[in-house]
mmCIF file of C-alpha atoms and ligand atoms in Angstrom:
data_model
loop_
_atom_site.group_PDB
_atom_site.id
_atom_site.type_symbol
_atom_site.label_atom_id
_atom_site.label_comp_id
_atom_site.label_asym_id
_atom_site.label_seq_id
_atom_site.Cartn_x
_atom_site.Cartn_y
_atom_site.Cartn_z
ATOM 1 C CA UNK A 57 129.824 115.724 101.564
ATOM 2 C CA UNK A 58 133.186 114.080 101.328
ATOM 3 C CA UNK A 59 134.166 111.407 98.782
ATOM 4 C CA UNK A 60 137.578 110.793 100.304
ATOM 5 C CA UNK A 61 138.454 107.233 101.246
ATOM 6 C CA UNK A 62 138.214 108.084 104.939
ATOM 7 C CA UNK A 63 134.899 109.874 105.073
ATOM 8 C CA UNK A 64 134.354 111.743 108.364
ATOM 9 C CA UNK A 65 130.777 110.451 108.480
ATOM 10 C CA UNK A 66 132.050 106.873 108.779
ATOM 11 C CA UNK A 67 134.929 107.706 111.140
ATOM 12 C CA UNK A 68 133.454 105.594 113.959
ATOM 13 C CA UNK A 69 133.581 102.608 111.605
ATOM 14 C CA UNK A 70 137.090 102.947 110.162
ATOM 15 C CA UNK A 71 138.481 103.828 113.586
ATOM 16 C CA UNK A 72 137.046 100.635 115.083
ATOM 17 C CA UNK A 73 137.542 98.395 112.031
ATOM 18 C CA UNK A 74 140.506 99.813 110.125
ATOM 19 C CA UNK A 75 140.263 97.634 106.975
ATOM 20 C CA UNK A 76 136.595 98.630 106.420
ATOM 21 C CA UNK A 77 137.185 101.833 104.408
ATOM 22 C CA UNK A 78 139.278 100.125 101.702
ATOM 23 C CA UNK A 79 136.804 97.246 101.537
ATOM 24 C CA UNK A 80 133.830 99.611 101.318
ATOM 25 C CA UNK A 81 135.456 101.501 98.438
ATOM 26 C CA UNK A 82 134.945 98.369 96.295
ATOM 27 C CA UNK A 83 131.165 98.661 96.640
ATOM 28 C CA UNK A 84 128.900 101.191 94.890
ATOM 29 C CA UNK A 85 127.705 104.244 96.790
ATOM 30 C CA UNK A 86 124.131 103.573 97.854
ATOM 31 C CA UNK A 87 123.462 106.837 99.717
ATOM 32 C CA UNK A 88 121.741 108.231 96.547
ATOM 33 C CA UNK A 89 118.467 110.017 97.253
ATOM 34 C CA UNK A 90 119.085 110.523 100.984
ATOM 35 C CA UNK A 91 122.423 112.249 100.277
ATOM 36 C CA UNK A 92 120.894 114.418 97.546
ATOM 37 C CA UNK A 93 118.023 115.407 99.847
ATOM 38 C CA UNK A 94 120.518 116.276 102.599
ATOM 39 C CA UNK A 95 122.478 118.491 100.209
ATOM 40 C CA UNK A 96 119.349 120.509 99.356
ATOM 41 C CA UNK A 97 118.387 120.815 103.036
ATOM 42 C CA UNK A 98 121.881 122.071 103.901
ATOM 43 C CA UNK A 99 121.769 124.621 101.067
ATOM 44 C CA UNK A 100 118.400 125.866 102.332
ATOM 45 C CA UNK A 101 119.576 126.003 105.950
ATOM 46 C CA UNK A 102 122.611 128.023 104.917
ATOM 47 C CA UNK A 103 120.543 130.398 102.805
ATOM 48 C CA UNK A 104 118.043 131.019 105.613
ATOM 49 C CA UNK A 105 120.904 131.733 107.996
ATOM 50 C CA UNK A 106 122.604 134.101 105.572
ATOM 51 C CA UNK A 107 119.291 135.870 105.094
ATOM 52 C CA UNK A 108 118.913 136.239 108.839
ATOM 53 C CA UNK A 109 122.503 137.402 109.317
ATOM 54 C CA UNK A 110 122.197 139.866 106.425
ATOM 55 C CA UNK A 111 125.017 138.330 104.399
ATOM 56 C CA UNK A 112 123.141 137.681 101.168
ATOM 57 C CA UNK A 113 121.961 140.231 98.600
ATOM 58 C CA UNK A 114 118.407 139.916 97.347
ATOM 59 C CA UNK A 115 119.468 139.055 93.761
ATOM 60 C CA UNK A 116 121.729 136.267 94.943
ATOM 61 C CA UNK A 117 119.044 135.056 97.354
ATOM 62 C CA UNK A 118 116.547 134.795 94.485
ATOM 63 C CA UNK A 119 118.895 132.743 92.352
ATOM 64 C CA UNK A 120 119.851 130.416 95.203
ATOM 65 C CA UNK A 121 116.290 129.953 96.402
ATOM 66 C CA UNK A 122 115.018 129.255 92.874
ATOM 67 C CA UNK A 123 117.599 126.493 92.604
ATOM 68 C CA UNK A 124 116.477 124.952 95.902
ATOM 69 C CA UNK A 125 112.786 125.350 95.102
ATOM 70 C CA UNK A 126 113.311 123.626 91.771
ATOM 71 C CA UNK A 127 114.687 120.528 93.462
ATOM 72 C CA UNK A 128 112.476 117.456 93.640
ATOM 73 C CA UNK A 129 113.354 117.196 97.342
ATOM 74 C CA UNK A 130 112.176 120.656 98.334
ATOM 75 C CA UNK A 131 108.787 120.996 100.031
ATOM 76 C CA UNK A 132 106.999 122.622 102.968
ATOM 77 C CA UNK A 133 108.451 120.045 105.382
ATOM 78 C CA UNK A 134 111.993 120.794 104.333
ATOM 79 C CA UNK A 135 111.289 124.518 104.610
ATOM 80 C CA UNK A 136 110.006 124.043 108.151
ATOM 81 C CA UNK A 137 112.929 121.871 109.243
ATOM 82 C CA UNK A 138 115.459 124.255 107.717
ATOM 83 C CA UNK A 139 113.780 127.131 109.574
ATOM 84 C CA UNK A 140 114.042 125.114 112.802
ATOM 85 C CA UNK A 141 117.765 124.703 112.129
ATOM 86 C CA UNK A 142 118.135 128.429 111.430
ATOM 87 C CA UNK A 143 116.347 129.303 114.676
ATOM 88 C CA UNK A 144 118.497 126.871 116.631
ATOM 89 C CA UNK A 145 121.722 128.354 115.258
ATOM 90 C CA UNK A 146 120.553 131.933 115.742
ATOM 91 C CA UNK A 147 119.696 131.158 119.355
ATOM 92 C CA UNK A 148 123.213 129.820 119.881
ATOM 93 C CA UNK A 149 124.602 132.927 118.185
ATOM 94 C CA UNK A 150 122.552 135.170 120.470
ATOM 95 C CA UNK A 151 123.842 133.225 123.492
ATOM 96 C CA UNK A 152 127.354 133.906 122.217
ATOM 97 C CA UNK A 153 126.513 137.613 121.783
ATOM 98 C CA UNK A 154 125.361 137.734 125.375
ATOM 99 C CA UNK A 155 128.702 136.449 126.635
ATOM 100 C CA UNK A 156 131.042 138.367 124.346
ATOM 101 C CA UNK A 157 130.632 141.473 122.195
ATOM 102 C CA UNK A 158 132.285 140.124 119.066
ATOM 103 C CA UNK A 159 131.406 136.477 118.371
ATOM 104 C CA UNK A 160 132.109 135.207 114.855
ATOM 105 C CA UNK A 161 129.955 132.837 112.850
ATOM 106 C CA UNK A 162 131.024 130.820 109.800
ATOM 107 C CA UNK A 163 128.705 128.789 107.582
ATOM 108 C CA UNK A 164 129.515 125.759 105.419
ATOM 109 C CA UNK A 165 133.190 126.098 106.283
ATOM 110 C CA UNK A 166 135.574 123.794 104.386
ATOM 111 C CA UNK A 167 137.741 121.929 106.874
ATOM 112 C CA UNK A 168 141.169 120.513 106.158
ATOM 113 C CA UNK A 169 141.756 117.382 108.251
ATOM 114 C CA UNK A 170 144.918 116.171 106.535
ATOM 115 C CA UNK A 171 147.040 116.759 109.642
ATOM 116 C CA UNK A 172 145.050 113.961 111.283
ATOM 117 C CA UNK A 173 143.510 111.896 108.470
ATOM 118 C CA UNK A 174 145.125 111.195 105.079
ATOM 119 C CA UNK A 175 143.297 113.118 102.339
ATOM 120 C CA UNK A 176 140.722 114.136 104.948
ATOM 121 C CA UNK A 177 138.419 117.031 104.147
ATOM 122 C CA UNK A 178 134.975 117.934 105.375
ATOM 123 C CA UNK A 179 132.521 120.782 105.816
ATOM 124 C CA UNK A 180 131.491 122.393 109.080
ATOM 125 C CA UNK A 181 127.842 123.427 108.711
ATOM 126 C CA UNK A 182 128.136 126.185 111.280
ATOM 127 C CA UNK A 183 130.990 127.357 113.510
ATOM 128 C CA UNK A 184 130.562 129.966 116.220
ATOM 129 C CA UNK A 185 133.600 131.397 118.000
ATOM 130 C CA UNK A 186 133.059 133.196 121.265
ATOM 131 C CA UNK A 187 134.738 133.589 124.590
ATOM 132 C CA UNK A 188 137.347 130.847 124.248
ATOM 133 C CA UNK A 189 134.835 128.302 122.902
ATOM 134 C CA UNK A 190 134.539 126.996 119.381
ATOM 135 C CA UNK A 191 131.011 125.713 118.811
ATOM 136 C CA UNK A 192 130.607 123.508 115.780
ATOM 137 C CA UNK A 193 127.051 122.601 114.780
ATOM 138 C CA UNK A 194 126.202 119.813 112.369
ATOM 139 C CA UNK A 195 122.813 119.621 110.674
ATOM 140 C CA UNK A 196 121.737 116.006 110.252
ATOM 141 C CA UNK A 197 118.787 115.850 107.900
ATOM 142 C CA UNK A 198 118.369 112.070 108.059
ATOM 143 C CA UNK A 199 115.656 110.576 110.214
ATOM 144 C CA UNK A 200 116.501 106.876 110.070
ATOM 145 C CA UNK A 201 118.786 106.816 113.086
ATOM 146 C CA UNK A 202 118.962 109.178 116.024
ATOM 147 C CA UNK A 203 122.511 110.586 116.191
ATOM 148 C CA UNK A 204 124.100 111.626 119.458
ATOM 149 C CA UNK A 205 126.984 114.099 119.833
ATOM 150 C CA UNK A 206 128.464 112.301 122.855
ATOM 151 C CA UNK A 207 131.924 111.032 121.843
ATOM 152 C CA UNK A 208 130.785 111.200 118.228
ATOM 153 C CA UNK A 209 133.946 110.576 116.189
ATOM 154 C CA UNK A 210 132.795 112.555 113.162
ATOM 155 C CA UNK A 211 132.103 115.571 115.339
ATOM 156 C CA UNK A 212 135.401 115.192 117.202
ATOM 157 C CA UNK A 213 137.148 115.168 113.839
ATOM 158 C CA UNK A 214 135.293 118.288 112.726
ATOM 159 C CA UNK A 215 136.020 119.934 116.066
ATOM 160 C CA UNK A 216 139.742 119.212 115.768
ATOM 161 C CA UNK A 217 139.991 120.464 112.205
ATOM 162 C CA UNK A 218 137.995 123.617 112.970
ATOM 163 C CA UNK A 219 140.092 124.289 116.047
ATOM 164 C CA UNK A 220 143.300 124.018 113.971
ATOM 165 C CA UNK A 221 141.867 126.302 111.310
ATOM 166 C CA UNK A 222 140.906 129.094 113.677
ATOM 167 C CA UNK A 223 143.452 128.826 116.499
ATOM 168 C CA UNK A 224 145.834 131.264 114.781
ATOM 169 C CA UNK A 225 143.236 134.021 114.984
ATOM 170 C CA UNK A 226 141.348 133.104 118.151
ATOM 171 C CA UNK A 227 142.123 131.893 121.619
ATOM 172 C CA UNK A 228 140.266 128.559 121.733
ATOM 173 C CA UNK A 229 140.196 126.639 124.984
ATOM 174 C CA UNK A 230 137.146 124.446 124.577
ATOM 175 C CA UNK A 231 135.351 122.835 121.654
ATOM 176 C CA UNK A 232 131.627 122.224 121.783
ATOM 177 C CA UNK A 233 130.278 119.762 119.219
ATOM 178 C CA UNK A 234 126.562 119.873 118.509
ATOM 179 C CA UNK A 235 124.300 117.704 116.399
ATOM 180 C CA UNK A 236 120.962 119.120 115.336
ATOM 181 C CA UNK A 237 118.525 116.644 113.783
ATOM 182 C CA UNK A 238 115.272 118.508 113.135
ATOM 183 C CA UNK A 239 113.239 115.630 111.701
ATOM 184 C CA UNK A 240 113.647 113.688 114.933
ATOM 185 C CA UNK A 241 113.372 116.737 117.133
ATOM 186 C CA UNK A 242 116.805 115.795 118.445
ATOM 187 C CA UNK A 243 119.834 117.795 119.426
ATOM 188 C CA UNK A 244 122.764 117.108 121.687
ATOM 189 C CA UNK A 245 126.103 118.689 122.497
ATOM 190 C CA UNK A 246 129.402 117.332 123.701
ATOM 191 C CA UNK A 247 132.161 119.592 124.981
ATOM 192 C CA UNK A 248 135.864 118.921 125.437
ATOM 193 C CA UNK A 249 138.877 121.011 126.404
ATOM 194 C CA UNK A 250 141.260 121.482 123.473
ATOM 195 C CA UNK A 251 143.969 119.409 125.223
ATOM 196 C CA UNK A 252 141.679 116.387 125.408
ATOM 197 C CA UNK A 253 140.806 116.583 121.740
ATOM 198 C CA UNK A 254 144.483 116.824 120.850
ATOM 199 C CA UNK A 255 145.282 113.937 123.172
ATOM 200 C CA UNK A 256 142.712 111.797 121.333
ATOM 201 C CA UNK A 257 144.239 112.834 118.007
ATOM 202 C CA UNK A 258 147.769 111.890 119.097
ATOM 203 C CA UNK A 259 146.985 108.670 120.944
ATOM 204 C CA UNK A 260 144.299 107.176 118.723
ATOM 205 C CA UNK A 261 143.070 109.072 115.693
ATOM 206 C CA UNK A 262 146.285 109.599 113.724
ATOM 207 C CA UNK A 263 147.510 106.029 114.020
ATOM 208 C CA UNK A 264 144.138 104.407 113.338
ATOM 209 C CA UNK A 265 143.498 106.753 110.382
ATOM 210 C CA UNK A 266 146.872 105.784 108.870
ATOM 211 C CA UNK A 267 146.032 102.088 109.244
ATOM 212 C CA UNK A 268 142.571 102.659 107.767
ATOM 213 C CA UNK A 269 144.063 104.527 104.815
ATOM 214 C CA UNK A 270 146.473 101.658 104.191
ATOM 215 C CA UNK A 271 143.755 99.065 104.775
ATOM 216 C CA UNK A 272 145.731 97.296 107.489
ATOM 217 C CA UNK A 273 144.637 95.976 110.884
ATOM 218 C CA UNK A 274 141.997 93.496 111.970
ATOM 219 C CA UNK A 275 138.346 93.335 110.993
ATOM 220 C CA UNK A 276 136.398 94.149 114.149
ATOM 221 C CA UNK A 277 132.674 93.401 114.414
ATOM 222 C CA UNK A 278 130.476 95.711 116.475
ATOM 223 C CA UNK A 279 127.747 98.350 116.435
ATOM 224 C CA UNK A 280 129.766 100.369 113.905
ATOM 225 C CA UNK A 281 128.977 97.682 111.278
ATOM 226 C CA UNK A 282 125.430 99.071 110.948
ATOM 227 C CA UNK A 283 125.767 100.946 107.634
ATOM 228 C CA UNK A 284 128.892 99.181 106.389
ATOM 229 C CA UNK A 285 128.543 98.435 102.679
ATOM 230 C CA UNK A 286 130.591 95.284 103.162
ATOM 231 C CA UNK A 287 128.304 93.782 105.810
ATOM 232 C CA UNK A 288 126.524 91.190 103.684
ATOM 233 C CA UNK A 289 129.821 89.807 102.402
ATOM 234 C CA UNK A 290 132.089 90.420 105.370
ATOM 235 C CA UNK A 291 133.758 87.218 106.516
ATOM 236 C CA UNK A 292 134.376 88.482 110.051
ATOM 237 C CA UNK A 293 130.703 89.365 110.391
ATOM 238 C CA UNK A 294 129.640 85.958 109.055
ATOM 239 C CA UNK A 295 132.033 84.137 111.370
ATOM 240 C CA UNK A 296 130.905 86.174 114.355
ATOM 241 C CA UNK A 297 127.257 85.366 113.710
ATOM 242 C CA UNK A 298 127.810 81.759 112.758
ATOM 243 C CA UNK A 299 129.701 81.174 116.015
ATOM 244 C CA UNK A 300 126.342 81.440 117.699
ATOM 245 C CA UNK A 301 124.875 78.687 115.571
ATOM 246 C CA UNK A 302 127.920 76.524 116.204
ATOM 247 C CA UNK A 303 128.012 77.302 119.905
ATOM 248 C CA UNK A 304 128.642 74.154 121.849
ATOM 249 C CA UNK A 305 125.611 74.411 124.085
ATOM 250 C CA UNK A 306 125.889 71.935 126.844
ATOM 251 C CA UNK A 307 123.321 69.287 127.718
ATOM 252 C CA UNK A 308 120.561 68.854 128.794
ATOM 253 C CA UNK A 309 117.969 69.642 126.113
ATOM 254 C CA UNK A 310 116.819 72.962 127.571
ATOM 255 C CA UNK A 311 118.981 76.109 127.379
ATOM 256 C CA UNK A 312 119.759 77.609 130.774
ATOM 257 C CA UNK A 313 119.267 81.321 131.645
ATOM 258 C CA UNK A 314 122.884 82.209 130.948
ATOM 259 C CA UNK A 315 122.719 80.653 127.468
ATOM 260 C CA UNK A 316 119.523 82.558 126.624
ATOM 261 C CA UNK A 317 121.228 85.816 127.751
ATOM 262 C CA UNK A 318 124.201 85.031 125.519
ATOM 263 C CA UNK A 319 121.885 84.586 122.535
ATOM 264 C CA UNK A 320 119.946 87.792 123.321
ATOM 265 C CA UNK A 321 123.172 89.820 123.363
ATOM 266 C CA UNK A 322 123.903 88.877 119.785
ATOM 267 C CA UNK A 323 120.430 88.840 118.324
ATOM 268 C CA UNK A 324 120.210 92.432 117.008
ATOM 269 C CA UNK A 325 123.434 92.127 115.066
ATOM 270 C CA UNK A 326 122.480 88.658 113.870
ATOM 271 C CA UNK A 327 119.052 89.668 112.518
ATOM 272 C CA UNK A 328 120.456 92.842 110.954
ATOM 273 C CA UNK A 329 123.195 90.837 109.239
ATOM 274 C CA UNK A 330 120.758 88.136 108.104
ATOM 275 C CA UNK A 331 118.587 90.876 106.560
ATOM 276 C CA UNK A 332 121.500 92.398 104.670
ATOM 277 C CA UNK A 333 122.628 89.009 103.342
ATOM 278 C CA UNK A 334 119.080 88.353 102.092
ATOM 279 C CA UNK A 335 118.863 91.788 100.464
ATOM 280 C CA UNK A 336 122.238 91.387 98.800
ATOM 281 C CA UNK A 337 121.426 87.885 97.527
ATOM 282 C CA UNK A 338 118.066 89.038 96.124
ATOM 283 C CA UNK A 339 119.617 92.002 94.315
ATOM 284 C CA UNK A 340 122.231 89.748 92.778
ATOM 285 C CA UNK A 341 119.609 87.157 91.807
ATOM 286 C CA UNK A 342 117.551 89.856 90.102
ATOM 287 C CA UNK A 343 120.692 90.688 88.165
ATOM 288 C CA UNK A 344 120.891 87.080 86.944
ATOM 289 C CA UNK A 345 123.110 85.400 89.532
ATOM 290 C CA UNK A 346 122.176 81.856 90.539
ATOM 291 C CA UNK A 347 122.488 80.791 94.176
ATOM 292 C CA UNK A 348 122.861 77.073 94.652
ATOM 293 C CA UNK A 349 119.632 75.580 95.989
ATOM 294 C CA UNK A 350 117.558 78.769 95.430
ATOM 295 C CA UNK A 351 115.374 80.222 92.685
ATOM 296 C CA UNK A 352 113.472 83.469 92.137
ATOM 297 C CA UNK A 353 109.680 83.275 92.306
ATOM 298 C CA UNK A 354 106.862 85.803 92.509
ATOM 299 C CA UNK A 355 106.102 86.671 96.134
ATOM 300 C CA UNK A 356 102.686 86.332 97.698
ATOM 301 C CA UNK A 357 100.374 89.041 96.434
ATOM 302 C CA UNK A 358 97.264 90.654 97.934
ATOM 303 C CA UNK A 359 94.039 91.749 96.240
ATOM 304 C CA UNK A 360 93.540 95.462 95.674
ATOM 305 C CA UNK A 361 91.048 97.803 94.009
ATOM 306 C CA UNK A 362 92.177 98.896 90.561
ATOM 307 C CA UNK A 363 90.320 102.187 91.042
ATOM 308 C CA UNK A 364 88.807 102.816 94.510
ATOM 309 C CA UNK A 365 86.309 105.468 93.331
ATOM 310 C CA UNK A 366 85.038 103.349 90.472
ATOM 311 C CA UNK A 367 84.742 100.295 92.733
ATOM 312 C CA UNK A 368 82.738 102.252 95.342
ATOM 313 C CA UNK A 369 80.429 103.686 92.671
ATOM 314 C CA UNK A 370 79.772 100.197 91.296
ATOM 315 C CA UNK A 371 78.719 98.878 94.726
ATOM 316 C CA UNK A 372 76.612 101.972 95.602
ATOM 317 C CA UNK A 373 74.820 101.654 92.279
ATOM 318 C CA UNK A 374 73.626 98.254 93.411
ATOM 319 C CA UNK A 375 71.913 99.888 96.401
ATOM 320 C CA UNK A 376 74.349 99.265 99.226
ATOM 321 C CA UNK A 377 74.269 102.136 101.763
ATOM 322 C CA UNK A 378 77.211 104.596 101.859
ATOM 323 C CA UNK A 379 77.977 103.939 105.521
ATOM 324 C CA UNK A 380 78.550 100.256 104.736
ATOM 325 C CA UNK A 381 80.837 101.019 101.830
ATOM 326 C CA UNK A 382 82.987 103.821 103.262
ATOM 327 C CA UNK A 383 85.164 103.885 106.330
ATOM 328 C CA UNK A 384 85.442 107.338 107.908
ATOM 329 C CA UNK A 385 88.630 107.569 109.961
ATOM 330 C CA UNK A 386 90.459 110.444 111.602
ATOM 331 C CA UNK A 387 93.888 111.163 110.132
ATOM 332 C CA UNK A 388 96.973 109.949 112.011
ATOM 333 C CA UNK A 389 98.671 112.072 114.692
ATOM 334 C CA UNK A 390 101.667 112.980 112.548
ATOM 335 C CA UNK A 391 99.423 114.203 109.740
ATOM 336 C CA UNK A 392 97.248 116.007 112.313
ATOM 337 C CA UNK A 393 100.259 117.811 113.765
ATOM 338 C CA UNK A 394 101.172 118.952 110.283
ATOM 339 C CA UNK A 395 97.613 120.213 109.822
ATOM 340 C CA UNK A 396 97.108 122.119 113.070
ATOM 341 C CA UNK A 397 100.706 122.637 114.191
ATOM 342 C CA UNK A 398 102.386 121.900 117.540
ATOM 343 C CA UNK A 399 100.524 124.688 119.414
ATOM 344 C CA UNK A 400 97.214 123.310 118.064
ATOM 345 C CA UNK A 401 98.111 119.871 119.342
ATOM 346 C CA UNK A 402 98.267 121.381 122.827
ATOM 347 C CA UNK A 403 95.395 123.893 122.706
ATOM 348 C CA UNK A 404 92.879 121.892 120.642
ATOM 349 C CA UNK A 405 93.837 118.282 121.240
ATOM 350 C CA UNK A 406 95.580 118.476 124.598
ATOM 351 C CA UNK A 407 92.754 116.577 126.316
ATOM 352 C CA UNK A 408 92.222 114.176 123.430
ATOM 353 C CA UNK A 409 95.682 112.711 123.007
ATOM 354 C CA UNK A 410 97.565 110.546 125.435
ATOM 355 C CA UNK A 411 100.620 108.366 125.261
ATOM 356 C CA UNK A 412 100.017 104.946 126.770
ATOM 357 C CA UNK A 413 103.061 103.104 128.084
ATOM 358 C CA UNK A 414 104.926 101.228 125.365
ATOM 359 C CA UNK A 415 104.923 97.448 125.250
ATOM 360 C CA UNK A 416 107.705 95.979 127.400
ATOM 361 C CA UNK A 417 110.848 95.273 125.431
ATOM 362 C CA UNK A 418 114.130 93.623 126.381
ATOM 363 C CA UNK A 419 117.168 95.900 125.920
ATOM 364 C CA UNK A 420 120.788 95.739 127.130
ATOM 365 C CA UNK A 421 121.418 96.963 130.693
ATOM 366 C CA UNK A 422 123.320 99.955 129.292
ATOM 367 C CA UNK A 423 120.046 101.394 127.856
ATOM 368 C CA UNK A 424 119.178 104.761 129.462
ATOM 369 C CA UNK A 425 115.477 104.028 130.013
ATOM 370 C CA UNK A 426 114.396 103.151 133.573
ATOM 371 C CA UNK A 427 113.656 99.516 134.245
ATOM 372 C CA UNK A 428 110.092 98.398 133.560
ATOM 373 C CA UNK A 429 108.184 97.678 136.726
ATOM 374 C CA UNK A 430 105.833 94.832 135.908
ATOM 375 C CA UNK A 431 104.175 94.862 139.332
ATOM 376 C CA UNK A 432 103.455 98.607 139.253
ATOM 377 C CA UNK A 433 102.155 98.355 135.731
ATOM 378 C CA UNK A 434 99.706 95.533 136.535
ATOM 379 C CA UNK A 435 98.532 97.490 139.545
ATOM 380 C CA UNK A 436 97.893 100.548 137.371
ATOM 381 C CA UNK A 437 95.949 98.380 134.932
ATOM 382 C CA UNK A 438 93.772 96.979 137.699
ATOM 383 C CA UNK A 439 93.073 100.485 138.993
ATOM 384 C CA UNK A 440 92.085 101.655 135.516
ATOM 385 C CA UNK A 441 89.739 98.729 135.068
ATOM 386 C CA UNK A 442 88.138 99.081 138.543
HETATM 387 S S1 SF4 B 73 130.924 94.647 108.420
HETATM 388 FE FE1 SF4 B 73 131.940 95.321 110.296
HETATM 389 S S2 SF4 B 73 133.675 93.947 110.498
HETATM 390 FE FE2 SF4 B 73 132.998 93.823 108.386
HETATM 391 S S3 SF4 B 73 134.213 95.352 107.293
HETATM 392 FE FE3 SF4 B 73 132.308 96.335 107.885
HETATM 393 S S4 SF4 B 73 132.799 97.326 109.826
HETATM 394 FE FE4 SF4 B 73 134.397 95.806 109.477
#
């Protein structure tokens, strides 16, 4: 994890909106528990890989594992996901062994990015060198957002730095950047020839990184704003969203199709921004700040049992039958998969689980999913009901 001003993990943001990094540095780090959990998962993944590669002595293993096991974030889920990561990396390593007799593998490799990004440092979770290809694999332990390797700026930065670090010893012609996200069952790779990576560095990265370090350039609103700490207070973001409210919609009273499309295009960003402004304002209000025209009140509350067992006993004692008091319900599918495992889901529940089509949703045309066919779907429904 890097604490430099230009963190590789937010490279997409400071490359697109160069003043964002300096602005973000004025706000407290809110990554807290998620970052700490990720650190433990990375330590476990590394240890499992070292164990598998035979590069850790038993005594050292015991000490390292005890440390991980003692963490509040460690549990059977983390163990399973870290094992998935280990298996994924080992498979890649075996692929490399099949193509060349002497592949090299490096774990948790410190990467110096200062040639491209001022004060830039990072860590490559796993680097495999084989047959002219440098394969850099990044373990993403988060599960909030699915991360794709395609043109991923953080990965391109890691790939560049790793390539520079190893090019003296190895002939590297291509760089493959891979993201492995076990909790979402997601992985993807993106491969570039070395010349293309260097071209990106010379024509875009270096200049934009310098501007970002200096805090110069224009504020640019876009998808990269998602996790920006500045979002709730960013003037450019507010102006962008308020433009919609001020839009000079023409008469008559009803919006036409084009106007509705224009609103739809901006709605995700608008609702996300509105949510972050609300959250920010509430936090500040809880800290004592007064917002003109607003006050803090207790939210609506719902009834609940103080003690479910005691409440049930009290009702049963009055003679009400058990079946009226208790609700017997099968556990959810995620919990079931944990209980019986993925193979069990196929062998035991294969005929008892299906995945009905999702409710239709409006997404931008660029979305990869095929277009919903309303006619075909209604037809299928009629057939099912016949
Ligand atoms: S919210 Fe968006 S526009 Fe504003 S500083 Fe952050 S990245 Fe830049």
